[in-house]
PDB file of C-alpha atoms in Angstrom:
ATOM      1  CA  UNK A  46       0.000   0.000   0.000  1.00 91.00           C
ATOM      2  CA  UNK A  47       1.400   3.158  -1.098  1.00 95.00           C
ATOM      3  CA  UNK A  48      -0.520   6.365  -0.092  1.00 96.00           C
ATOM      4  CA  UNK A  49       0.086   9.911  -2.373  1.00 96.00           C
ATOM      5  CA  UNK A  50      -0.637  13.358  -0.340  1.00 96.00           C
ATOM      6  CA  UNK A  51      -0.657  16.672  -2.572  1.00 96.00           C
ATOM      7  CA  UNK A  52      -2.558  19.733  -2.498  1.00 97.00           C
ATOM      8  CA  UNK A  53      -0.710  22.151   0.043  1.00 97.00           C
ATOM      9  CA  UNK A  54       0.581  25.059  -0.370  1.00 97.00           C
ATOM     10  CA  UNK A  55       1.175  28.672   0.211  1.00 98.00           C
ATOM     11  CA  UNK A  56      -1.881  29.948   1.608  1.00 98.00           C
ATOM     12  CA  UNK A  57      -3.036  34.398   3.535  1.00 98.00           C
ATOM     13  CA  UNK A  58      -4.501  33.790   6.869  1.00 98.00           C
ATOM     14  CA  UNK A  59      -8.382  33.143   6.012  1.00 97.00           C
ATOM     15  CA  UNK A  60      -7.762  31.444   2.657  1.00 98.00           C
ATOM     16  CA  UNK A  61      -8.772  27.550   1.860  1.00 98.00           C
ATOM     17  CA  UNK A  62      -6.623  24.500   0.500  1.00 98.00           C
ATOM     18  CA  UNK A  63      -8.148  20.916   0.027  1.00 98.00           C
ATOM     19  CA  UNK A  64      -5.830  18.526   0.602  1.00 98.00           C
ATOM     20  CA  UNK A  65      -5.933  14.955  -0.987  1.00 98.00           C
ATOM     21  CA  UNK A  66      -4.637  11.442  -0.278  1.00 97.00           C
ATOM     22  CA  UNK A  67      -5.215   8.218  -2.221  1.00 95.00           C
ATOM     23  CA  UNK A  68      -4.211   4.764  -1.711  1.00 93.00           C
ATOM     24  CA  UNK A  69      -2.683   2.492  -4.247  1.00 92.00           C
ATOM     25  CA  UNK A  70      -3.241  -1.131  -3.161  1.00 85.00           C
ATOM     26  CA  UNK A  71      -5.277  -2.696  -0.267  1.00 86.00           C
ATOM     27  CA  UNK A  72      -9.198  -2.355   0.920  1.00 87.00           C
ATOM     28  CA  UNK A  73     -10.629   0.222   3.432  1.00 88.00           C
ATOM     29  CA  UNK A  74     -14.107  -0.377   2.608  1.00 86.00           C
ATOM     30  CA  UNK A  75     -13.979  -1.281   6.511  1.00 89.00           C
ATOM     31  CA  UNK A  76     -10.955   0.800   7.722  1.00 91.00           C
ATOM     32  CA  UNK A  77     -10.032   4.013   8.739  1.00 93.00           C
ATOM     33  CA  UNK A  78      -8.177   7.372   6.859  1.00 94.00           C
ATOM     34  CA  UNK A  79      -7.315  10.030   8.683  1.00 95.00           C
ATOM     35  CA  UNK A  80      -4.974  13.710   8.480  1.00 98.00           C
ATOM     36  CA  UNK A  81      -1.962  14.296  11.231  1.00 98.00           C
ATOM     37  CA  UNK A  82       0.249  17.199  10.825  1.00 98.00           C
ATOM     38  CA  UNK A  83       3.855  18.257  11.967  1.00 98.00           C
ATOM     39  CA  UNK A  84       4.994  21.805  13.046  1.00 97.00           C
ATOM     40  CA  UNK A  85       8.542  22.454  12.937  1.00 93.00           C
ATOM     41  CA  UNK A  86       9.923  21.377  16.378  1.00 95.00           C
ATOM     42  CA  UNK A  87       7.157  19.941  17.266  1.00 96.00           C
ATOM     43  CA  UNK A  88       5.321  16.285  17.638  1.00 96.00           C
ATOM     44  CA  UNK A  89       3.076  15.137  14.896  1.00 97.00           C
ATOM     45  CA  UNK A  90      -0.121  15.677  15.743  1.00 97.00           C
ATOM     46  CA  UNK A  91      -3.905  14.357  14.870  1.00 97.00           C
ATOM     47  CA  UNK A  92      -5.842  16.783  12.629  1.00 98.00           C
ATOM     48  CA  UNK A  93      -9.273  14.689  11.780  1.00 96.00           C
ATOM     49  CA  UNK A  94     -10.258  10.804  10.703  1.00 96.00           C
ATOM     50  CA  UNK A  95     -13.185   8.829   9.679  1.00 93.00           C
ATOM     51  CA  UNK A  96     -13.951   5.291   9.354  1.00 91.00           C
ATOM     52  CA  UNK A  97     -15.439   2.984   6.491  1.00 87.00           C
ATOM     53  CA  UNK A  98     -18.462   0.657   7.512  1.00 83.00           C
ATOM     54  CA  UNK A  99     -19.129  -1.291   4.555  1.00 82.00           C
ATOM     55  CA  UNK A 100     -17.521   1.572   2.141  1.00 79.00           C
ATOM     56  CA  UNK A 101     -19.792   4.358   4.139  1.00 82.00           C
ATOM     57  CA  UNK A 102     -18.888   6.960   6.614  1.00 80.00           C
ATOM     58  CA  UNK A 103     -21.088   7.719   9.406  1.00 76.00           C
ATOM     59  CA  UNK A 104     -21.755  10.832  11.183  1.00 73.00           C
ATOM     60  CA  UNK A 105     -20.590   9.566  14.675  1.00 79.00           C
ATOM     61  CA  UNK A 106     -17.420   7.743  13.485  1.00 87.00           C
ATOM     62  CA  UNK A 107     -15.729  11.420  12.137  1.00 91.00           C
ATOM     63  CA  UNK A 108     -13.430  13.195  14.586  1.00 93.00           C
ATOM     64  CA  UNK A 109     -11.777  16.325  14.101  1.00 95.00           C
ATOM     65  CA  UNK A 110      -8.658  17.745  16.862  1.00 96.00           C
ATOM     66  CA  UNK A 111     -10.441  20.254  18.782  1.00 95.00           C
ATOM     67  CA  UNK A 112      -8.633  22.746  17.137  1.00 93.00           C
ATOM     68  CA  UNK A 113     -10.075  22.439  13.574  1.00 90.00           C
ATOM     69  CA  UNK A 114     -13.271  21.606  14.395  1.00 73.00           C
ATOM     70  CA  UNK A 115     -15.753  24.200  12.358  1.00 91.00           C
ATOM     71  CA  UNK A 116     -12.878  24.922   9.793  1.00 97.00           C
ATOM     72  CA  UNK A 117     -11.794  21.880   8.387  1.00 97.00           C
ATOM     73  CA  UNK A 118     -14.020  18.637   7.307  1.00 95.00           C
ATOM     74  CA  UNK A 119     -12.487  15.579   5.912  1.00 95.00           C
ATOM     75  CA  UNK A 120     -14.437  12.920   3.489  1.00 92.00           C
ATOM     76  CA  UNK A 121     -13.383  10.401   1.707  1.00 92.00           C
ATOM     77  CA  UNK A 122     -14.735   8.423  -1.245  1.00 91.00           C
ATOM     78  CA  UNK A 123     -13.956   4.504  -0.916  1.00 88.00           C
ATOM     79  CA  UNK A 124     -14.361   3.569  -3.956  1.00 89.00           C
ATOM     80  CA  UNK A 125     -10.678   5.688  -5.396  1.00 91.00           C
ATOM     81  CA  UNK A 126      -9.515   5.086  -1.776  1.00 91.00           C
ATOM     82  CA  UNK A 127      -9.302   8.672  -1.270  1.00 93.00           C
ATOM     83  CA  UNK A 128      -9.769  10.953   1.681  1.00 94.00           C
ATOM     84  CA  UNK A 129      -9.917  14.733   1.674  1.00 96.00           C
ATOM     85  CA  UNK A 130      -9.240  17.131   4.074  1.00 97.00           C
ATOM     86  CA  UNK A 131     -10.748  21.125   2.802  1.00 98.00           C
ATOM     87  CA  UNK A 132      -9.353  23.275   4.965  1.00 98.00           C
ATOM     88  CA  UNK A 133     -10.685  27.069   5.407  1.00 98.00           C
ATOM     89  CA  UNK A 134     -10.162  30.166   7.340  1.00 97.00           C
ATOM     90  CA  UNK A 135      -6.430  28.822   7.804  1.00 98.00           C
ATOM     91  CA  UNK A 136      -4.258  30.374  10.322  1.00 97.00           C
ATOM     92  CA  UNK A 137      -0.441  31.025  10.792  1.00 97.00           C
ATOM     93  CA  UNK A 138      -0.833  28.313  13.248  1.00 96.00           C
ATOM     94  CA  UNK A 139      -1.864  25.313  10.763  1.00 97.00           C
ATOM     95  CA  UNK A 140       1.200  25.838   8.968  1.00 98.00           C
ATOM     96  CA  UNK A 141       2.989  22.094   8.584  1.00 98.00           C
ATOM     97  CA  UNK A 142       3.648  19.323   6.518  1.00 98.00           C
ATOM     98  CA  UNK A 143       0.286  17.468   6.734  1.00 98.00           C
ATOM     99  CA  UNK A 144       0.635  13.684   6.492  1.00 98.00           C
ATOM    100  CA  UNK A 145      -2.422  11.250   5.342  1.00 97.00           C
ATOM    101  CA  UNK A 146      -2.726   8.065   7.541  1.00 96.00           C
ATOM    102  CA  UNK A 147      -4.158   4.629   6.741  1.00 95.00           C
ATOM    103  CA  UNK A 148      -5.284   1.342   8.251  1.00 93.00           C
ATOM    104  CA  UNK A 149      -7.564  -0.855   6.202  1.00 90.00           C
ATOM    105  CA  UNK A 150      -7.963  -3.133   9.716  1.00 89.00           C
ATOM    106  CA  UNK A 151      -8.703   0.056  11.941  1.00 88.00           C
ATOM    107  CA  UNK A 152     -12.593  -0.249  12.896  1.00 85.00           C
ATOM    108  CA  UNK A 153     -13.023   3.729  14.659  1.00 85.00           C
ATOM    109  CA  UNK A 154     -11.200   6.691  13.884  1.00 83.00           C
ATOM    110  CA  UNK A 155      -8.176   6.663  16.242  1.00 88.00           C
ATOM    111  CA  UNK A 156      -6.243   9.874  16.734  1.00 90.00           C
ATOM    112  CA  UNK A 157      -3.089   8.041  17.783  1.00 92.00           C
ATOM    113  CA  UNK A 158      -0.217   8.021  14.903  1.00 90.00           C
ATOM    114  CA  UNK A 159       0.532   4.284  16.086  1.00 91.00           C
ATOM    115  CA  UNK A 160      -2.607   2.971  15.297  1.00 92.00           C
ATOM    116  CA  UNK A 161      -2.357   3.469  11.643  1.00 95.00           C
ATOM    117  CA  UNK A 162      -0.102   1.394   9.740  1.00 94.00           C
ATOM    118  CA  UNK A 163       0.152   3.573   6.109  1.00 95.00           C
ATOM    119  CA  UNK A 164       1.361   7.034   5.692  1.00 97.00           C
ATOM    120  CA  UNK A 165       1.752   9.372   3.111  1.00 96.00           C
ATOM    121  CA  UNK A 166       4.526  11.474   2.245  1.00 94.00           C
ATOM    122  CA  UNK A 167       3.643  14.592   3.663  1.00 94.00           C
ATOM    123  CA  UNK A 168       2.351  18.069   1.890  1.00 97.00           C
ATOM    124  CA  UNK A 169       3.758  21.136   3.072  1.00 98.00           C
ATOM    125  CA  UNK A 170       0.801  23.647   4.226  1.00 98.00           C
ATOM    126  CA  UNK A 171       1.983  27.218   4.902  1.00 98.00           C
ATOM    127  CA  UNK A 172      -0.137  30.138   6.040  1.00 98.00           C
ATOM    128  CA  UNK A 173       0.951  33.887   6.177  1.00 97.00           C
ATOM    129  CA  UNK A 174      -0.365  36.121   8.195  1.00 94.00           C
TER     130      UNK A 174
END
């Protein structure tokens, strides 16, 4: 399994990016995708994550970091193995490299980078202010 990240990018404070991930290989229909991100000197953290039930994604089994919660939503669309995360009103503070995360065994949307065995490359996100 081999999972591609683009979309970032130089972004003002306020603007949107979408942000897109898709896996080559394997079946999520019942796992879980998900968006961490990396500041410079700091831990990688968990952005937002859903989980596949049967190829769908319900309500309750989306989380989002408290912190994007309201500005960000992530989907996904099973069938091209892709996840999305559209990001809007950015801040100087979401500026990272934003990594994609995978698990095709991972039944809930866990917000701990160990519990997802597939990662993406990283896209670089940078917001001025």
């Amino acid at each position: 399994v081999q999972l591609q990240a683009s979309g970032g990018g130089l972004v003002q404070a306020g603007g949107s990016l979408k942000l897109i991930c898709t896996a080559s290989g394997g079946d999520f229909a019942n796992g879980a995708m998900g968006w961490f991100r990396q500041a410079p000197g700091k831990e990688r953290e968990f952005v937002a994550a859903f989980n596949w039930d049967d190829g769908r994604v319900h309500a309750t089994s989306t989380h989002y970091a408290p912190f994007v919660k309201g500005r960000f939503t992530i989907s996904g669309d099973v069938a091209k193995n892709t996840v999305y995360l559209q990001m809007r009103s950015l801040k100087p503070d979401d500026t990272a490299i934003y990594y994609c995360a995978a698990d095709p065994d991972l039944g809930y949307s866990g917000g701990y980078t160990n519990l997802y065995a597939y990662w993406g490359q990283g896209t670089q996100v940078t917001v001025s202010s």
